[in-house]
Short mmCIF file of C-alpha atoms in Angstrom, two decimals:
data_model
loop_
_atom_site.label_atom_id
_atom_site.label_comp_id
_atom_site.label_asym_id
_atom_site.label_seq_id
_atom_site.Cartn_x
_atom_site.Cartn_y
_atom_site.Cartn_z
CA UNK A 1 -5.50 -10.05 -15.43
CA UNK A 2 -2.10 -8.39 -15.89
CA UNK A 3 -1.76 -6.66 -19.07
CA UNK A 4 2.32 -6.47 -19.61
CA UNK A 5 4.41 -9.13 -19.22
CA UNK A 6 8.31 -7.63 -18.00
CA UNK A 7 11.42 -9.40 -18.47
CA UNK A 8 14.21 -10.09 -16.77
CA UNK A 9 12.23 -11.11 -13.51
CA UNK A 10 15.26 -10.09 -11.80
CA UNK A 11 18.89 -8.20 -12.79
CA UNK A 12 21.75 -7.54 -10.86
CA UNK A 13 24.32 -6.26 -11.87
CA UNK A 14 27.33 -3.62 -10.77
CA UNK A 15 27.37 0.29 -10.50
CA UNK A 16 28.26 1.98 -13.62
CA UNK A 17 26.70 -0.71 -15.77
CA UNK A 18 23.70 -0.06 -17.91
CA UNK A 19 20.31 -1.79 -16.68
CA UNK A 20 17.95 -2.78 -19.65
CA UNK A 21 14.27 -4.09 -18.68
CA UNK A 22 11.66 -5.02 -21.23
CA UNK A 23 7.66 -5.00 -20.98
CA UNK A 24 5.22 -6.49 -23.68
CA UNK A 25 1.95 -6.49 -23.87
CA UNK A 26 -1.33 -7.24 -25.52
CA UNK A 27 -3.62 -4.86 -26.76
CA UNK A 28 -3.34 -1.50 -28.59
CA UNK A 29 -2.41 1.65 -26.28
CA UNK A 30 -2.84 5.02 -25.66
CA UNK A 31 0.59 4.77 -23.97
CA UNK A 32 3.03 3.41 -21.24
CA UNK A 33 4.48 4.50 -19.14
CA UNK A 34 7.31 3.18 -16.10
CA UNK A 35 7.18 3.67 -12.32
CA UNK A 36 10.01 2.76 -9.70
CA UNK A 37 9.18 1.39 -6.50
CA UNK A 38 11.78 1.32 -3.89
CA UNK A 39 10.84 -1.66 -0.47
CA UNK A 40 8.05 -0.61 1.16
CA UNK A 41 7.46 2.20 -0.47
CA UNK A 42 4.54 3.85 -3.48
CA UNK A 43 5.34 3.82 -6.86
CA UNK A 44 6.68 7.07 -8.43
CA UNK A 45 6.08 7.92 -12.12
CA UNK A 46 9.69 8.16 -14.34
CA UNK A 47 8.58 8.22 -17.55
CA UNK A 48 5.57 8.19 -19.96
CA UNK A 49 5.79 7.45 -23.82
CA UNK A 50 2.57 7.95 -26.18
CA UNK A 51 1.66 5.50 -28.63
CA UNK A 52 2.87 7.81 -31.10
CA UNK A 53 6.64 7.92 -30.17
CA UNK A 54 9.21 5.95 -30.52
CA UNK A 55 12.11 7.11 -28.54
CA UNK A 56 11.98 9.22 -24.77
CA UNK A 57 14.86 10.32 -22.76
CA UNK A 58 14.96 11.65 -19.14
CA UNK A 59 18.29 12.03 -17.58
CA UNK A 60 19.81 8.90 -17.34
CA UNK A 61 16.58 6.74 -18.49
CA UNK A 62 15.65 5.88 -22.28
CA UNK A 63 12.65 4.38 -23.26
CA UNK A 64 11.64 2.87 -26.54
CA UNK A 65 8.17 1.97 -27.73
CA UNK A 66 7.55 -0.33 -30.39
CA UNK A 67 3.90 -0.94 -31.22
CA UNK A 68 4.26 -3.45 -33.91
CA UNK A 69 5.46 -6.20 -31.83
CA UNK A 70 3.32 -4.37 -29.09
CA UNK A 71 6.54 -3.96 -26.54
CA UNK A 72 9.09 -1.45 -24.46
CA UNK A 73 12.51 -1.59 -23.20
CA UNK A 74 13.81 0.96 -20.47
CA UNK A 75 17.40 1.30 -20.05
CA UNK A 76 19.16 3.07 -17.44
CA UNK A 77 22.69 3.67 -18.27
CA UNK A 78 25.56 4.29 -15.21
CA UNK A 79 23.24 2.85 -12.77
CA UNK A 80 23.76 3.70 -9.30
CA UNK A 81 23.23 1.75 -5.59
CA UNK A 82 20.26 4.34 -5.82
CA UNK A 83 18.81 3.15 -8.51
CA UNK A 84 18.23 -0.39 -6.31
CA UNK A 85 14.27 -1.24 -6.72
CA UNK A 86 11.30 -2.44 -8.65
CA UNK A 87 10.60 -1.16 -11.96
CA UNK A 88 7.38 -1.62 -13.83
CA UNK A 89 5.67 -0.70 -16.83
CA UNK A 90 1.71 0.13 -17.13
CA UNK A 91 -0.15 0.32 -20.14
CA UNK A 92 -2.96 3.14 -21.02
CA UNK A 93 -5.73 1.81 -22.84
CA UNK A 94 -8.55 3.78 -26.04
CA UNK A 95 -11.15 4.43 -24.85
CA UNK A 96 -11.17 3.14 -21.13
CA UNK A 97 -10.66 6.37 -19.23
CA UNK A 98 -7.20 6.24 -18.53
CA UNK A 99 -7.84 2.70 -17.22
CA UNK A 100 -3.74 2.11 -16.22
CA UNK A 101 -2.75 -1.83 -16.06
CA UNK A 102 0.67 -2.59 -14.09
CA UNK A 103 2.82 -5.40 -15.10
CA UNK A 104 4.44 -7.59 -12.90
CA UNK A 105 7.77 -5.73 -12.45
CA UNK A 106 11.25 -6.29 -12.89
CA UNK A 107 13.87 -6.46 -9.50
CA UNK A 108 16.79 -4.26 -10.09
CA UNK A 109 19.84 -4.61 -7.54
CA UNK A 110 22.88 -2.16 -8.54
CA UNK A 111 25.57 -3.27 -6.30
CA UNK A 112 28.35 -1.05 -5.20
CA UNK B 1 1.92 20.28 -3.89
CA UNK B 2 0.89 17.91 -1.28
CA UNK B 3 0.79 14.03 -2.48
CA UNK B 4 -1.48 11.48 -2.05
CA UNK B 5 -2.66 11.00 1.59
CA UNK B 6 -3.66 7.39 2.75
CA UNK B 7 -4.12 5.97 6.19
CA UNK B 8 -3.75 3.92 8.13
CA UNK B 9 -0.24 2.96 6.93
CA UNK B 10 -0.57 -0.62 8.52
CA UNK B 11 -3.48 -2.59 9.89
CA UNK B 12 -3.38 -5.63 11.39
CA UNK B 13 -7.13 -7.59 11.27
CA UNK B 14 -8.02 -11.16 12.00
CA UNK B 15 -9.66 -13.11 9.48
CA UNK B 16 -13.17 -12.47 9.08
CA UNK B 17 -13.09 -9.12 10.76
CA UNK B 18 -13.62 -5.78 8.76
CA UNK B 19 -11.60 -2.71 7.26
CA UNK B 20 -11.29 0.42 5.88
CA UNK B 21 -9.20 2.05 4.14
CA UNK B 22 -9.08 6.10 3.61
CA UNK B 23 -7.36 7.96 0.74
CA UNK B 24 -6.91 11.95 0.03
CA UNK B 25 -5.51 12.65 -3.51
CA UNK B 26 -4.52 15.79 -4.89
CA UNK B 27 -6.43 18.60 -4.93
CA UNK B 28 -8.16 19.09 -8.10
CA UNK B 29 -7.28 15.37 -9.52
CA UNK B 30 -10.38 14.00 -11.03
CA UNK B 31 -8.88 10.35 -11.36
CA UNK B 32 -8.71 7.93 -8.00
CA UNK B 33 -7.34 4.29 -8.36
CA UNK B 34 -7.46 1.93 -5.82
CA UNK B 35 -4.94 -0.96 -6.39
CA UNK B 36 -4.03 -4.25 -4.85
CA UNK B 37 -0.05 -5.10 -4.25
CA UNK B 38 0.37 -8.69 -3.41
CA UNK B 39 4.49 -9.13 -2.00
CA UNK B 40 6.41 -9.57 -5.37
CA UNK B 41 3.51 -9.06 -7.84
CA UNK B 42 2.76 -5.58 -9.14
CA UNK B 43 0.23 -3.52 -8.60
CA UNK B 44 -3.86 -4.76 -9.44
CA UNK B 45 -5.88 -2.32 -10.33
CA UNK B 46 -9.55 -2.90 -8.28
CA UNK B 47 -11.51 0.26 -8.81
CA UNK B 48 -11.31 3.47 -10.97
CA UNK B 49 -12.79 6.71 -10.48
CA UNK B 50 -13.77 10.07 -12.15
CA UNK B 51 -14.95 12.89 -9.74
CA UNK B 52 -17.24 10.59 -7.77
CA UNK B 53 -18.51 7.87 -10.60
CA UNK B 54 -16.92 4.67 -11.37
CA UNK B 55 -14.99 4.06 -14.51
CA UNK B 56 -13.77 0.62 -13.55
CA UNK B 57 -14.81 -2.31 -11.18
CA UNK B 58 -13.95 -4.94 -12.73
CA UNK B 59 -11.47 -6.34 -10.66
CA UNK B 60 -13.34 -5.26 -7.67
CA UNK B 61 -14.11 -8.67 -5.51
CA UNK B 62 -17.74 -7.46 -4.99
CA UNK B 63 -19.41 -9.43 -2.16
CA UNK B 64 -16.58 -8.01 0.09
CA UNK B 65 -15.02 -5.05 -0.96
CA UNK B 66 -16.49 -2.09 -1.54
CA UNK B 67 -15.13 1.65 -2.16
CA UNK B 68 -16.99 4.89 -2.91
CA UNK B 69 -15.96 9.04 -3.58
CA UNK B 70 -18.07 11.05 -1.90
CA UNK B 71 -18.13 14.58 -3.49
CA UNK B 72 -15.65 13.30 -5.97
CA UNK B 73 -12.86 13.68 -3.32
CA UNK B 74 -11.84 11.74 -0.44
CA UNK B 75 -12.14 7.73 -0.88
CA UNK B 76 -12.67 5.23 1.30
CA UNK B 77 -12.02 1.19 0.29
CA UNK B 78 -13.76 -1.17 2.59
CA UNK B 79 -12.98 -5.29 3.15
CA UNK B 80 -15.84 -6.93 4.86
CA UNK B 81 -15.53 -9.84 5.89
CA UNK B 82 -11.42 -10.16 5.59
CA UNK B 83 -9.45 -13.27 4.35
CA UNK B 84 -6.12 -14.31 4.57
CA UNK B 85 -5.59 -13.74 0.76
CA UNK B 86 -6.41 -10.07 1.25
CA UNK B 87 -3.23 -9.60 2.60
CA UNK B 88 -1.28 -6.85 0.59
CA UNK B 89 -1.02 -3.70 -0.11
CA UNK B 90 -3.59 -1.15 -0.96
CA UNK B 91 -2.46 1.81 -3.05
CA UNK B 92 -4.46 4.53 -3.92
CA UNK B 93 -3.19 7.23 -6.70
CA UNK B 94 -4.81 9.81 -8.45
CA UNK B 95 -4.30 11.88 -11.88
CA UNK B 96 -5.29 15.08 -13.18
CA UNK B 97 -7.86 14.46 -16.29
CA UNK B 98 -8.97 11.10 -17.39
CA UNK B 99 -5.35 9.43 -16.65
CA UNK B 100 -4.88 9.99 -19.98
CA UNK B 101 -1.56 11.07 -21.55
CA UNK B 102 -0.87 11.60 -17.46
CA UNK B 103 1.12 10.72 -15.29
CA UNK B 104 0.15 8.78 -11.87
CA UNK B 105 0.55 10.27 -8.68
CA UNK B 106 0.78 7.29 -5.65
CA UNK B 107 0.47 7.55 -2.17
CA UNK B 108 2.25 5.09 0.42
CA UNK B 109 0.16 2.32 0.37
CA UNK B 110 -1.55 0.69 3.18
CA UNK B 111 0.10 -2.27 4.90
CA UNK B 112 -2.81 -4.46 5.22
CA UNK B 113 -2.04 -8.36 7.48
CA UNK B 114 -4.78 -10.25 7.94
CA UNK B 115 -4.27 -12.97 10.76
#
């Protein structure tokens, strides 16, 4: 079974706007991390946050973590046509090797 | 630093019929996933290893799919006998120690029809 839950299913919106998606899910983690996965093509990793933190920044992306109501939010501000794809969030669980659980993704369309 | 290899990149089988699947992570990665992309759903993880033991099965569909890491290095991901639900995407990624606290590394996927 899928262990986060992401949210919108879908967002459009227009270039230069900020893009927020948000991932729950269930059980305690090691930590989460998001991948972007343009049509047709693998996933590739943009950020990872450990259980520990709170807050991450890369570039344009932010990601928060809140463990107490056991969800994340990534928001990417001045979004480009580039940024078009899927975005999803895996979880990292104790004490299951690394074991790395995908969500079922949120579709981003950034139109110019 | 090369990425993760996979081939075929597409593979068209009728129903019934068998398949393999071959991936190549990065050199030195101990971790191998093989996942499952149904269109519009994400990825599913089916089978997890480190060097050439398995961490994770438990998704694995077991009286038809099969995978194994030879040497702890190249993988292979076999469907026998195909359905029509198999139809999706197989991913394979790897990571450097225990996947965790690391990041993912994913190949292109395998286009997988099944007619």
């Amino acid at each position: 079974s899928q262990q986060g839950e992401e949210d919108p299913q879908a967002l459009s919106i227009q270039e230069g706007e900020n893009a927020t998606m948000n991932c729950s899910y269930k059980t305690s983690i090691n930590n989460l991390q998001w991948y972007r996965q343009n049509s047709g093509r693998g996933l590739v990793h943009l950020i990872l946050i450990r259980s520990n933190e709170r807050e991450k920044h890369s570039g344009r992306l932010r990601v928060t973590l809140d463990t107490s109501k056991k969800s994340s939010s990534l928001l990417i501000t001045a979004s480009r046509a580039a940024d078009t794809a899927s975005y999803f969030c895996a979880t990292s669980f104790y004490n299951q090797g690394g074991k790395l659980i995908f969500g079922q993704g949120t579709e981003l369309s950034v139109k110019p | 630093e090369a990425g993760v290899a996979q081939s075929p990149r597409y593979k068209i089988i009728e129903k019934r019929q068998s398949v393999a699947f071959w991936c190549n992570p990065i050199s030195g990665h101990a971790t191998l996933y093989w996942y499952q992309q149904i269109l519009g759903q994400g990825p599913k993880l089916l089978i997890q290893f480190q060097n050439n033991g398995v961490v994770d099965d438990s998704q694995l569909p077991k009286d038809r799919f099969s995978a194994e890491r030879l040497k702890g290095v190249d993988s292979t991901l076999k469907i026998q006998p195909a359905k029509l639900e198999d139809s999706a995407v197989y991913l394979c990624a790897s990571s450097s120690w225990l996947g965790l606290n690391t990041e993912a590394f994913f190949g292109q996927g395998t286009r997988l029809t099944v007619v």
